Rosetta silent file (secondary structure, phi, psi, omega in degrees, C-alpha in Angstrom):
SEQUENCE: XXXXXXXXXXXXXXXXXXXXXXXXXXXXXXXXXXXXXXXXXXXXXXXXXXXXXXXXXXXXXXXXXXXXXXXXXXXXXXXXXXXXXXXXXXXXXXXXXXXXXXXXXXXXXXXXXXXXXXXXXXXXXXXXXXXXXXXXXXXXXXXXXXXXXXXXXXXXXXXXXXXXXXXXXXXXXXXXXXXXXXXXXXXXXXXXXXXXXXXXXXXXXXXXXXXXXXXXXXXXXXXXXXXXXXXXXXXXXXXXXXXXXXXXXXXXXXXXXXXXXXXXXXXXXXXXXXXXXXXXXXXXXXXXXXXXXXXXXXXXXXXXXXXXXXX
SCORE:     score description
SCORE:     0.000 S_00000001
   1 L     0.000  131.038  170.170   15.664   -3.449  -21.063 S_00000001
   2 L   -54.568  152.116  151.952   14.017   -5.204  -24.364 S_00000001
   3 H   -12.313  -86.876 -174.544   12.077   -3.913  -26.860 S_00000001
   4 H   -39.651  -52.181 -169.539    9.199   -5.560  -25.609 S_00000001
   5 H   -58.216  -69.607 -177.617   10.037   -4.762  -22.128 S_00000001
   6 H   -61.335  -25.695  160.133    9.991   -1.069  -22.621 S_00000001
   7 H   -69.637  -24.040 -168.484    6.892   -1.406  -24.579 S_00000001
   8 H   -92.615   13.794 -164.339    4.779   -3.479  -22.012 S_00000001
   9 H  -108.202  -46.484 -158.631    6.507   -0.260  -19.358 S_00000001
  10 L   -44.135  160.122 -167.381    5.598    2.816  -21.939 S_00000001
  11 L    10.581   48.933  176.631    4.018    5.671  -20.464 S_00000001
  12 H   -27.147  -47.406 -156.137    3.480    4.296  -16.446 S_00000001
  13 H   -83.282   -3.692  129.380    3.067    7.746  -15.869 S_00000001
  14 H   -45.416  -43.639 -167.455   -0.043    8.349  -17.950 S_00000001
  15 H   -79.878    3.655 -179.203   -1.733    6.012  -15.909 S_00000001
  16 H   -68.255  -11.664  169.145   -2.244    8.217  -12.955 S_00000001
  17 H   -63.268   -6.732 -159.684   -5.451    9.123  -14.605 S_00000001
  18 H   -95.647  -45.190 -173.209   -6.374    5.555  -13.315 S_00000001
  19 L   -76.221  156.352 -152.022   -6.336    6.700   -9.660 S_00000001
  20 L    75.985  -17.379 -163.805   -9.997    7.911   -8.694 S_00000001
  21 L  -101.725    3.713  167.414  -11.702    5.853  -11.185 S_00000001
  22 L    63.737   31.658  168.681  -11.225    3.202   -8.458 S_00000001
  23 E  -114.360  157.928 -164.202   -8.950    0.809  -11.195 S_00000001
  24 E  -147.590  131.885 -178.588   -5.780   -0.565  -10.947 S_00000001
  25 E  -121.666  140.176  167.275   -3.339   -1.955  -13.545 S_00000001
  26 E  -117.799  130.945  174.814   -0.863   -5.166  -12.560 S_00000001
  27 E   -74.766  129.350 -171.139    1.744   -6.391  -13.920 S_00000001
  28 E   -99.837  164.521 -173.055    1.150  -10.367  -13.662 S_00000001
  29 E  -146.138  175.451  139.338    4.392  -12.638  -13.215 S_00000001
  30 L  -130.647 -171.006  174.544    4.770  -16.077  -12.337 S_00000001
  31 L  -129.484   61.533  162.327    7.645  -17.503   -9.724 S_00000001
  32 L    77.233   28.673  172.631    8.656  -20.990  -11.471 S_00000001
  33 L  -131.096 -179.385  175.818    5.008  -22.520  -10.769 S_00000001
  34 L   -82.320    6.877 -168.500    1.690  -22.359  -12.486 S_00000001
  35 L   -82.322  162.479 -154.507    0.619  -19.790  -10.038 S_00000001
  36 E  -121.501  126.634  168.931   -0.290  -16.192  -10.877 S_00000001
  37 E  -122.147 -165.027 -173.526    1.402  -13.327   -8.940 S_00000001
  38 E   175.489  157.499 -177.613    1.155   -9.479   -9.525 S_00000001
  39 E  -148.862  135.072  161.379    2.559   -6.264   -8.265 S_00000001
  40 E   -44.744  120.000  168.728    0.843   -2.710   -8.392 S_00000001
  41 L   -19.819  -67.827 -174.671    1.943   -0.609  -11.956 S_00000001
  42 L   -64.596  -16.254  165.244    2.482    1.977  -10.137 S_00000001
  43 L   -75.777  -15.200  174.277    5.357    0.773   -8.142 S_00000001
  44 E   -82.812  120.520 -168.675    7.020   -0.915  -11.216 S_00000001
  45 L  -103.645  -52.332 -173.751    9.891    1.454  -12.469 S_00000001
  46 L  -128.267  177.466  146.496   11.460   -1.339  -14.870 S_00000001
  47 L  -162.308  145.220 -172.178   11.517   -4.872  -16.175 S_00000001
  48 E  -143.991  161.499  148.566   14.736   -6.607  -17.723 S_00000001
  49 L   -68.879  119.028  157.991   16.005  -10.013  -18.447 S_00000001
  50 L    16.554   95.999 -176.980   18.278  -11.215  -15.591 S_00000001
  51 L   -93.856  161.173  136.881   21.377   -9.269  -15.192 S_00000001
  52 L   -31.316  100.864  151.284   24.973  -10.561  -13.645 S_00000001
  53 L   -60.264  110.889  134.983   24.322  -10.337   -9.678 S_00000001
  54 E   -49.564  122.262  164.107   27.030   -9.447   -7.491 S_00000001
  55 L   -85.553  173.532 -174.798   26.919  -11.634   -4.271 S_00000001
  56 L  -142.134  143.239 -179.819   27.975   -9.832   -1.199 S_00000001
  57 L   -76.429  125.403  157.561   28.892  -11.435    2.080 S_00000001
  58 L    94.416   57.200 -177.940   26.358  -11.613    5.198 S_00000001
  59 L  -111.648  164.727  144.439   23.111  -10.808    3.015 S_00000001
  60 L     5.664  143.152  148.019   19.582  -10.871    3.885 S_00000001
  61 L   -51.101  108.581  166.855   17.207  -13.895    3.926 S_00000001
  62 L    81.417   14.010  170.916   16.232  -13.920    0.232 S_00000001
  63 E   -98.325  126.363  178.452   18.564  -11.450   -1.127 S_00000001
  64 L  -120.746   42.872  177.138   20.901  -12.866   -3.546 S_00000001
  65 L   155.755 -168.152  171.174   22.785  -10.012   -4.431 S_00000001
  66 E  -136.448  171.036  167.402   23.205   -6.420   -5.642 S_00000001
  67 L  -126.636  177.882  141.349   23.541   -4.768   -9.351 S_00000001
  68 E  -118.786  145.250  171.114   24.132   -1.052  -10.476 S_00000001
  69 L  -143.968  109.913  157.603   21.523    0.126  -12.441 S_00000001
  70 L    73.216   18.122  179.661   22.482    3.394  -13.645 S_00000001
  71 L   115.431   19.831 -154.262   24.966    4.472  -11.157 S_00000001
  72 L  -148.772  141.215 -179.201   23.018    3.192   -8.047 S_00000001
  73 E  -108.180  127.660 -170.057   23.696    0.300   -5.965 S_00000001
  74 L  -174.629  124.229  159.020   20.766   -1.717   -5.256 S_00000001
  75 L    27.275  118.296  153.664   19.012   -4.875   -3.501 S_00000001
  76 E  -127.963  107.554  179.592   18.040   -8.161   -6.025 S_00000001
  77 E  -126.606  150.698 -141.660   15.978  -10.192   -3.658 S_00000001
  78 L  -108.266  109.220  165.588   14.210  -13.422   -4.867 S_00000001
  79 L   -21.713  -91.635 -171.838   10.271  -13.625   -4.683 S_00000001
  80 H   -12.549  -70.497 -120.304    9.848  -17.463   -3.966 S_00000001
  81 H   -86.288  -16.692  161.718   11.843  -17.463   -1.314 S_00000001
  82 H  -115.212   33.835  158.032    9.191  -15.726    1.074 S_00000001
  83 L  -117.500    8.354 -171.992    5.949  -17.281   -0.240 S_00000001
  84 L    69.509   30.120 -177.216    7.228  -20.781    0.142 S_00000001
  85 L  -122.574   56.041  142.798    7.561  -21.797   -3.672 S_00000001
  86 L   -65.786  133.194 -170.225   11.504  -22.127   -3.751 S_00000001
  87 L  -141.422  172.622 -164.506   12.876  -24.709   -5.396 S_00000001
  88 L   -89.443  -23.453  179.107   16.467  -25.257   -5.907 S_00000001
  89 L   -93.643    0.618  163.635   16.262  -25.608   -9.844 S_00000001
  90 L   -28.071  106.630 -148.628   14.396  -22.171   -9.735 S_00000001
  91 L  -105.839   85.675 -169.999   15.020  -20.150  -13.286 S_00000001
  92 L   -93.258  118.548 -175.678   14.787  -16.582  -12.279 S_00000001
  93 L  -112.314   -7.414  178.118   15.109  -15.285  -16.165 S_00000001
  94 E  -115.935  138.842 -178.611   13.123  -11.978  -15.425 S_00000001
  95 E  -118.454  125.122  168.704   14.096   -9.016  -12.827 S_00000001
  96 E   -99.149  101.766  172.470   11.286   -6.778  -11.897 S_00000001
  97 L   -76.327  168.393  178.926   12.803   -2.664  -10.228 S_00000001
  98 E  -127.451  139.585  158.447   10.411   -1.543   -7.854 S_00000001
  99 L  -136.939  110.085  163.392   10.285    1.877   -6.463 S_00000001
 100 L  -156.672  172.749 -146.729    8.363    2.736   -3.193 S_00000001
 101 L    35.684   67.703  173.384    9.083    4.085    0.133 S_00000001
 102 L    71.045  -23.100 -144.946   11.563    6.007   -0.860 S_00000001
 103 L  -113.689  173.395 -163.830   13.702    2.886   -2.053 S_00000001
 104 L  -130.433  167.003  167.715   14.789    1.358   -5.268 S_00000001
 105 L   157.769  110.369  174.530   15.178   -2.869   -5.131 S_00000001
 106 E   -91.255  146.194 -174.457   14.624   -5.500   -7.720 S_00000001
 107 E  -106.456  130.483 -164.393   12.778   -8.905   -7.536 S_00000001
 108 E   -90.294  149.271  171.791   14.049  -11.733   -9.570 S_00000001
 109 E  -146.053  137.007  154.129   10.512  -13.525  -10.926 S_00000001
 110 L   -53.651  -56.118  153.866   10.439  -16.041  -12.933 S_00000001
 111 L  -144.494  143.587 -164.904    8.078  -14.649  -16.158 S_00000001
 112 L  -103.874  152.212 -168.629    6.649  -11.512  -16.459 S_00000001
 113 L   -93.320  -63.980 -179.908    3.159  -11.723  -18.299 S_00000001
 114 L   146.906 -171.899 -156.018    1.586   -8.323  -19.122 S_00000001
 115 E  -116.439  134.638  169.141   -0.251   -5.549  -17.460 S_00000001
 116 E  -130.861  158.695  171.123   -4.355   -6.375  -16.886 S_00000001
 117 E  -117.239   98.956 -177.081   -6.486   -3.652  -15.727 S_00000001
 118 E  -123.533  177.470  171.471   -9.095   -4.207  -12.843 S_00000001
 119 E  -110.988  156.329 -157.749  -11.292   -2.765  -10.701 S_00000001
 120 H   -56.854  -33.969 -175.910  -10.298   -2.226   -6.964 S_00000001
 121 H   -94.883   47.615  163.238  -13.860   -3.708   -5.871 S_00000001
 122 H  -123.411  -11.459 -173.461  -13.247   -7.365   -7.806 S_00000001
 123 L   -89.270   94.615  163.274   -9.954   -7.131   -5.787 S_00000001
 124 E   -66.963  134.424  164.866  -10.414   -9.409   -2.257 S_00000001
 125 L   -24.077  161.871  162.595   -8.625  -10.254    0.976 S_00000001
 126 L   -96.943  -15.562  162.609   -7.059  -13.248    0.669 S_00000001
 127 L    -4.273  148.190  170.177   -8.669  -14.733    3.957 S_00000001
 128 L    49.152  -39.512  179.021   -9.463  -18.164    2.490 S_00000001
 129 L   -96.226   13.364  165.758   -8.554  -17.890   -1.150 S_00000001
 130 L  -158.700  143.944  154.260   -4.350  -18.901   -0.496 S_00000001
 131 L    -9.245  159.088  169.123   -2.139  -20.998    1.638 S_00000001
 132 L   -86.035  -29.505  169.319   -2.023  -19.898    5.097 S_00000001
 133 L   -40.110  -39.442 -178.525    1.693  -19.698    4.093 S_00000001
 134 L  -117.849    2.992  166.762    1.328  -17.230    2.117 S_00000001
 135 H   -61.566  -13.284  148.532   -1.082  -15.208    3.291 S_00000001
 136 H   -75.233    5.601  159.573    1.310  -13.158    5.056 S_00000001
 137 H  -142.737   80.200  150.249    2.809  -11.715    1.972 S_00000001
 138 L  -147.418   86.688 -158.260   -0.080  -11.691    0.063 S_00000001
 139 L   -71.228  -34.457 -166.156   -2.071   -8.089    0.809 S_00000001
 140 L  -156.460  165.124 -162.482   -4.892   -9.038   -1.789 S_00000001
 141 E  -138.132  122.944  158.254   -6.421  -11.557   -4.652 S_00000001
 142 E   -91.972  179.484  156.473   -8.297  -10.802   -8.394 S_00000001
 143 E  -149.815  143.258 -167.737   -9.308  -13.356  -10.430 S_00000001
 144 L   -69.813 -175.288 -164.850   -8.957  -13.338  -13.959 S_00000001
 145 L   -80.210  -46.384 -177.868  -11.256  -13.649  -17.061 S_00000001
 146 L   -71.325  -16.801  176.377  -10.693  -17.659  -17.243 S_00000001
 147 L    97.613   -4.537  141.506  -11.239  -18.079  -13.730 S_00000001
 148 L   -75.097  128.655  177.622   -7.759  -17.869  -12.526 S_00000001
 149 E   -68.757  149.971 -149.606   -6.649  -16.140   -9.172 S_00000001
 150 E  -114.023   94.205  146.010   -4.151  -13.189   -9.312 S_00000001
 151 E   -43.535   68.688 -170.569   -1.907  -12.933   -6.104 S_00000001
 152 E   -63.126   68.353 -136.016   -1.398   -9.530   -5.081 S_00000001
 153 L   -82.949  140.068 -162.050    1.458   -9.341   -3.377 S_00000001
 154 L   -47.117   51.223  -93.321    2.256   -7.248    0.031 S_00000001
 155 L  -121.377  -76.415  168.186    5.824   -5.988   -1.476 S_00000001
 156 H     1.488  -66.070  174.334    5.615   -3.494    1.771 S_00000001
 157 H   -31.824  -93.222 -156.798    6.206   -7.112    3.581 S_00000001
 158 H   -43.246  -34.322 -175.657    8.517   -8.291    2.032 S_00000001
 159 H   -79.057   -2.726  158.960   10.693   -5.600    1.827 S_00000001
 160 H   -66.294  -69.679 -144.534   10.458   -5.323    6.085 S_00000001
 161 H   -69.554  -20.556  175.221   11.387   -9.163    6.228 S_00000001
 162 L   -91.232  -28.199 -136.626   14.592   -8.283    4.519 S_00000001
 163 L  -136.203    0.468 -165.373   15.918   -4.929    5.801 S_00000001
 164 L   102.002  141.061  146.429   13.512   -4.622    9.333 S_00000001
 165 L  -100.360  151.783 -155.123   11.170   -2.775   10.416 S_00000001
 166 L   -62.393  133.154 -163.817   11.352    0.635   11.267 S_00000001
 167 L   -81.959  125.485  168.781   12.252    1.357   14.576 S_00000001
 168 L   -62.723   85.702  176.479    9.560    4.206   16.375 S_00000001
 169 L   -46.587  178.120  157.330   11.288    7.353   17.825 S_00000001
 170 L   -85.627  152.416 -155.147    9.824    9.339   20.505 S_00000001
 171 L  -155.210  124.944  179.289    7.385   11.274   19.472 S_00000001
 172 L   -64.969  131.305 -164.631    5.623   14.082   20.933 S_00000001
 173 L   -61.152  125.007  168.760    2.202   13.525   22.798 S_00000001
 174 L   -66.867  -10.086 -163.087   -0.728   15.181   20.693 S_00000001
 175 L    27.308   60.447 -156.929   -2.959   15.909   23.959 S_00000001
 176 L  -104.513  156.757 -167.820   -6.142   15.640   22.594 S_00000001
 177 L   -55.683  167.523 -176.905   -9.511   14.911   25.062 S_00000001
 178 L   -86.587   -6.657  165.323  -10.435   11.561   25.892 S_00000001
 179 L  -101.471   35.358  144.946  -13.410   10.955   23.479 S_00000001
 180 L   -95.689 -178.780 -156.223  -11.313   12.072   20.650 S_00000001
 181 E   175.861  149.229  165.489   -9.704    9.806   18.225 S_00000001
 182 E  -104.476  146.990  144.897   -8.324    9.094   14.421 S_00000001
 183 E   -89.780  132.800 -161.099   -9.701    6.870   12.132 S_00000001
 184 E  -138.638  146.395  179.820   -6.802    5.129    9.840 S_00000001
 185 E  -142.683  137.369 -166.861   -7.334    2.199    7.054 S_00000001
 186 L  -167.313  115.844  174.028   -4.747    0.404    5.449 S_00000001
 187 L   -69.214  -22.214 -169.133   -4.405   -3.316    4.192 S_00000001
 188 L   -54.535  135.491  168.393   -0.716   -3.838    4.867 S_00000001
 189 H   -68.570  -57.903  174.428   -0.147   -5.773    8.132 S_00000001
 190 H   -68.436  -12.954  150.104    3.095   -3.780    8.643 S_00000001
 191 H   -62.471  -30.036  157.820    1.775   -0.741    7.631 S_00000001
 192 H   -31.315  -85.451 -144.831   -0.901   -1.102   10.533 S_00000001
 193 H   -54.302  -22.522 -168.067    1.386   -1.693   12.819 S_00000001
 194 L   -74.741  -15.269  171.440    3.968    1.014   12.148 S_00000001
 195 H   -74.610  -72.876 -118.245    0.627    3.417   12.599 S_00000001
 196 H   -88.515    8.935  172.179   -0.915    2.309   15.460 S_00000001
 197 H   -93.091  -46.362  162.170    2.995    2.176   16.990 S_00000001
 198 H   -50.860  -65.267 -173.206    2.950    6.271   16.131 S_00000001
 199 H   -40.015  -59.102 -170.973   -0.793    6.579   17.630 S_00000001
 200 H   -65.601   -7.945  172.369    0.559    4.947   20.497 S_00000001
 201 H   -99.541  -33.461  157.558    3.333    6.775   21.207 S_00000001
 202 H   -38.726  -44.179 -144.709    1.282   10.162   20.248 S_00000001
 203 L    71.115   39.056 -175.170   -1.507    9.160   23.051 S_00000001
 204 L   -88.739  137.034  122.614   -3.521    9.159   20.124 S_00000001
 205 L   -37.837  127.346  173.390   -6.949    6.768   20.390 S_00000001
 206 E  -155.959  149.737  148.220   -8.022    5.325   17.067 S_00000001
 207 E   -65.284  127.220  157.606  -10.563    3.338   14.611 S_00000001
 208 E  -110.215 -149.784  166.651   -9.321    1.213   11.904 S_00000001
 209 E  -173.873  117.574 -168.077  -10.354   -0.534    8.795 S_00000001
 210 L   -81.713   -9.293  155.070   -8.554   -2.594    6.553 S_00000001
 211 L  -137.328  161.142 -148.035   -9.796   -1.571    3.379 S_00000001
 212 H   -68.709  -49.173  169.165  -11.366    1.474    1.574 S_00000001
 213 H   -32.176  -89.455  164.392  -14.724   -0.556    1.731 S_00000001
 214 H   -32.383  -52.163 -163.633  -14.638   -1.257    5.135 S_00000001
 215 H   -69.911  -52.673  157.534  -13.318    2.074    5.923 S_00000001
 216 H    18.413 -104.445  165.756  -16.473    3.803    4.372 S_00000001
 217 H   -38.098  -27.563  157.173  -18.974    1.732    5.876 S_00000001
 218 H   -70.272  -51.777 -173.788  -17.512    2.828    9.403 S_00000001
 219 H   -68.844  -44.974  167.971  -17.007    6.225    9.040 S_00000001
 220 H   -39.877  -72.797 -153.027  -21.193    6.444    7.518 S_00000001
 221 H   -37.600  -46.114  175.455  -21.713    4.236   11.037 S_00000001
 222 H   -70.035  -64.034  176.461  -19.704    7.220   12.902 S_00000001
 223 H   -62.389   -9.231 -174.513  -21.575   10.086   11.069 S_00000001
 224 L  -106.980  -17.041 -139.500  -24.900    8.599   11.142 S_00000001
 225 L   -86.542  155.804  156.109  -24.507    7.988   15.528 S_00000001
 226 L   -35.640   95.726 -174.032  -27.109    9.647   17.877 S_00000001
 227 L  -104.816  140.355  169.749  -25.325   12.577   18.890 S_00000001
 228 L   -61.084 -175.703 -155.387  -26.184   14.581   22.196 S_00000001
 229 L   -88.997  115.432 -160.827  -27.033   17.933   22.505 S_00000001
 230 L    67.847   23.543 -172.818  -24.101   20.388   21.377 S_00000001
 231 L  -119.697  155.726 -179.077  -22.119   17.507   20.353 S_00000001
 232 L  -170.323  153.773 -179.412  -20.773   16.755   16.800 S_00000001
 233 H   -58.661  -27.765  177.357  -18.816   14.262   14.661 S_00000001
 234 H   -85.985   -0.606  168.130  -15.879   16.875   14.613 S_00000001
 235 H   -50.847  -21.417 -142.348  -15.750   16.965   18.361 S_00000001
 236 L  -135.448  -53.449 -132.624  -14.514   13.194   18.687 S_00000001
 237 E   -98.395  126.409   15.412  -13.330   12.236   14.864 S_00000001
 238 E   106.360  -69.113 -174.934   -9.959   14.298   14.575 S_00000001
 239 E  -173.905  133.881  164.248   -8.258   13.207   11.335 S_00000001
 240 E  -105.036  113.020  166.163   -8.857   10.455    8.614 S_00000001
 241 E   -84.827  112.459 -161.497   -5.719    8.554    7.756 S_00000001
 242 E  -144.159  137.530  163.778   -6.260    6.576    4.234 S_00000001
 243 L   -79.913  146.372  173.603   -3.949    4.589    2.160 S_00000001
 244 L   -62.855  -56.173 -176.272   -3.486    4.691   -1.278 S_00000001
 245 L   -53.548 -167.739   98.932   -3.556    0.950   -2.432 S_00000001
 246 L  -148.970  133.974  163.595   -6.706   -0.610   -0.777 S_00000001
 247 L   -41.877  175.305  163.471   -8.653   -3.706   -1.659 S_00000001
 248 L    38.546  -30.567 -175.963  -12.897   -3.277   -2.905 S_00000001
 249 L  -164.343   85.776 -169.837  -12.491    0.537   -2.825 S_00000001
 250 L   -41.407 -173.131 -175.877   -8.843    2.481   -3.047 S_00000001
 251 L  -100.767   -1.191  169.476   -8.202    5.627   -0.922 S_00000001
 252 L   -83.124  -29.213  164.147   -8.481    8.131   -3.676 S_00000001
 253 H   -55.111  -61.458  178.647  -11.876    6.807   -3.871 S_00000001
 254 H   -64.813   -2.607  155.854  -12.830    7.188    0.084 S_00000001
 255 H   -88.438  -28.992  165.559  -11.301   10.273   -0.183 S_00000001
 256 H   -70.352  -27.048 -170.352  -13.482   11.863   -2.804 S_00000001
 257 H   -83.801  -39.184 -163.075  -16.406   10.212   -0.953 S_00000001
 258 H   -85.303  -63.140 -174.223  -15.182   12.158    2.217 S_00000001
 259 H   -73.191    9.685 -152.393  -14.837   14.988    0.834 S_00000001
 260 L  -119.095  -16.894  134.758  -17.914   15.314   -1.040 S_00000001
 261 L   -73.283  113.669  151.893  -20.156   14.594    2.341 S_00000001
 262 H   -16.928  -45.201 -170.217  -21.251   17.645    4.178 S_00000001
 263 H   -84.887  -18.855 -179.468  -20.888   15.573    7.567 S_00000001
 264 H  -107.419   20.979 -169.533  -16.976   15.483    7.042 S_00000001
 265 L   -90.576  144.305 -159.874  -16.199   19.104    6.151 S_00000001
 266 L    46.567   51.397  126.297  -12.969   20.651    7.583 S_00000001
 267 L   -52.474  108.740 -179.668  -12.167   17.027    8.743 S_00000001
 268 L  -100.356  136.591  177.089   -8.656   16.581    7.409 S_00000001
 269 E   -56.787  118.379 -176.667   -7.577   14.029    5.305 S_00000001
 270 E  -137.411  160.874 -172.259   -4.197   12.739    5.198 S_00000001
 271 E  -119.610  111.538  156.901   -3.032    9.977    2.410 S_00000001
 272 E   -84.966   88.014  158.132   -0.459    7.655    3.880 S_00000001
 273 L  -147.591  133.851  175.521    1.533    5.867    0.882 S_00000001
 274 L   -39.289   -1.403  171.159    4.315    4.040   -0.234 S_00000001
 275 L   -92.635  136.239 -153.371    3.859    5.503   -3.950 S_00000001
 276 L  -115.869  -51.301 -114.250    6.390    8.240   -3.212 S_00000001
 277 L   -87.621  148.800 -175.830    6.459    9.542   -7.171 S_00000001
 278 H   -75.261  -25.880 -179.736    5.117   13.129   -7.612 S_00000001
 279 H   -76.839  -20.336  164.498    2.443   12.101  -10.007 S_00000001
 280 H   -89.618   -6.170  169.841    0.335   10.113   -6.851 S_00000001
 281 H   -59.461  -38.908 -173.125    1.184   13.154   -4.736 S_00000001
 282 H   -87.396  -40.031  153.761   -0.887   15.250   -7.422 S_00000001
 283 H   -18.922  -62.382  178.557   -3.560   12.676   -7.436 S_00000001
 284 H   -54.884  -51.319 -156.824   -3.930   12.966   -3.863 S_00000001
 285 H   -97.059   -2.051  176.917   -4.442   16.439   -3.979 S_00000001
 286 L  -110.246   45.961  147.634   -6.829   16.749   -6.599 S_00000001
 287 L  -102.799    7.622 -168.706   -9.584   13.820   -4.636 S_00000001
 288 L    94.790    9.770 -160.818   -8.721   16.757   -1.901 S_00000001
 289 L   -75.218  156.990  173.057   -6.587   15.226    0.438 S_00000001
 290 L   -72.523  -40.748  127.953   -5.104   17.797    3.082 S_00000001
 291 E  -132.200 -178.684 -175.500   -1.933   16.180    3.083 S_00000001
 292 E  -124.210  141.108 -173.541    0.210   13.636    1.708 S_00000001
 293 E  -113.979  159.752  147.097    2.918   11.181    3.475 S_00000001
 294 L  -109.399  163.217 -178.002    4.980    8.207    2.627 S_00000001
 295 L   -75.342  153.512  171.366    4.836    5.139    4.769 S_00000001
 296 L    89.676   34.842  176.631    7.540    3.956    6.834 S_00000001
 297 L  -135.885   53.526  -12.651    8.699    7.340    8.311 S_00000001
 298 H  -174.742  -57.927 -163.131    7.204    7.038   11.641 S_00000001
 299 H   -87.462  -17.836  165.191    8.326   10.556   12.759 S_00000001
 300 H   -63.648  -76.513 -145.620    7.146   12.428    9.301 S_00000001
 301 H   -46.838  -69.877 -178.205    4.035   10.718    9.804 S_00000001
 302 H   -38.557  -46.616  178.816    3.834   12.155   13.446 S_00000001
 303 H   -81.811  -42.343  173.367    4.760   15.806   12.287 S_00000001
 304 H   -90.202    8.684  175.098    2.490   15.725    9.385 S_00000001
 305 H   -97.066  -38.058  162.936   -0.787   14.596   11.526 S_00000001
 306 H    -9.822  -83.322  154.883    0.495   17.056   14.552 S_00000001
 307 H   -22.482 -107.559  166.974   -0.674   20.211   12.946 S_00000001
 308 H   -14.675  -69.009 -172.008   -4.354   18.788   12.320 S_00000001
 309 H   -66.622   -8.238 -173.719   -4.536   17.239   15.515 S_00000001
 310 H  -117.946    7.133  144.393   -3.840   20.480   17.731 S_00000001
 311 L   -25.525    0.000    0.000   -5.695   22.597   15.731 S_00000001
């Protein structure tokens, strides 16, 4: 790693003060076009100039090799090639590691930029505002001081479209009455589904939302309803599942917001996210969450919502 490199990298881990304050810092890139991409800080481990790739026989759609980095054998698969900007004269001269869900795996980019700092409610769906092409690996969109758009991209995706997605065990039935239910929010498409693949094998009933915003604005709509006589929002609402990442309003925010309304107390809270690293675990617990998970473990997920739900 450069100079430079390790300077535009220094202290990552400082920045966890950043979660709650409903900000986010990205590292901007491009991928051999004028377009603007980005990846979440926190998920960024490294950044180097290009190393020798080993190819390997039989790989992946868009992997074009492996390295060691530090004793560790691990994945270098090529942005472009699953947003549709591949070109055959492509220059990848920068390698971005990544570490979430448990996993280590670097992405060749063309040039890394710097780190901007925004806030989570300037950050939008991408509905409308990209290719339809690419809106499946694109979880979210900024836009910049100059009036350029920021690509945020689903890395969660991509890294299914290479390796699969996780296959659902059996799972033990939660038995809970028939007006009860979880509410769960999460922008990822494949993070959705890998819940609501759990719920369904649980017999669990559920609400979603696809962002922190959104999720909010439901749960007031749920806490505000008519209720009958000897009836209450903790009869029916269960557990609140919230993601870390989230467009317009992250999940440490809606979790402080949860806990800090009177109408959710002893609800429990559980933080579902691919930032694995012990410093968003301590984050999580001091907005309050009850527990904390990472995504893509189907049957952890099931075992740590279990508890809560048979309570």
């Amino acid at each position: 790693m450069t100079a430079s490199d390790a300077s535009l990298l220094a202290n990552i881990d400082a920045r966890t003060k950043l979660a709650g304050s409903n900000k986010m810092e990205i590292l901007l890139f491009t991928l051999g076009t004028r377009e603007i991409f980005g990846i979440n800080v926190f998920k960024v481990r490294e950044v180097s100039q290009t190393p020798e790739i080993t190819k390997t026989p039989n790989m992946p759609m868009g992997v074009q090799g492996v390295i060691s980095l530090r004793g560790n054998i691990i994945p270098v698969i090529a942005l472009d090639k699953f947003i549709g900007r591949s070109k055959p004269d492509n220059v990848y001269a920068s390698m971005i590691v990544t570490e979430f869900n448990k996993s280590t795996q670097a992405f060749l980019v063309g040039e890394v930029d710097r780190i901007i700092r925004v806030d989570w409610d300037k950050v939008r769906a991408p509905e409308n505002m990209v290719s339809t092409s690419q809106q499946a690996m694109i979880t979210a969109v900024t836009e910049l001081e100059d009036g350029k758009l920021v690509s945020i991209l689903d890395v969660e995706q991509i890294l299914a479209s290479v390796i699969g997605e996780t296959r659902i065990p059996d799972i033990p039935k939660a038995n809970l009455d028939a007006d009860q239910f979880i509410f769960f929010c999460d922008d990822s498409v494949v993070a959705r589904k890998e819940i609501t693949g759990v719920l369904d094998k649980m017999g669990v009933k559920y609400h979603q939302a696809n962002n922190g915003r959104e999720a909010w604005d439901r749960l007031q709509a749920f806490a505000n309803r008519q209720w009958n006589e000897g009836e209450s929002l903790h009869d029916t609402l269960k557990l609140i599942l919230v993601d870390a990442e989230m467009p317009e309003m992250d999940g440490y925010v809606l979790t402080r917001l949860i806990k800090n309304d009177p109408r959710f107390a002893d609800i429990p809270v559980v933080m579902h996210s691919s930032l694995s690293s012990n410093a968003s675990r301590a984050m999580g617990t001091s907005v309050g969450v009850d527990a904390y998970v990472a995504k893509f473990e189907p049957a952890l997920l099931a075992e740590t919502m279990l508890p809560f739900l048979q309570r």
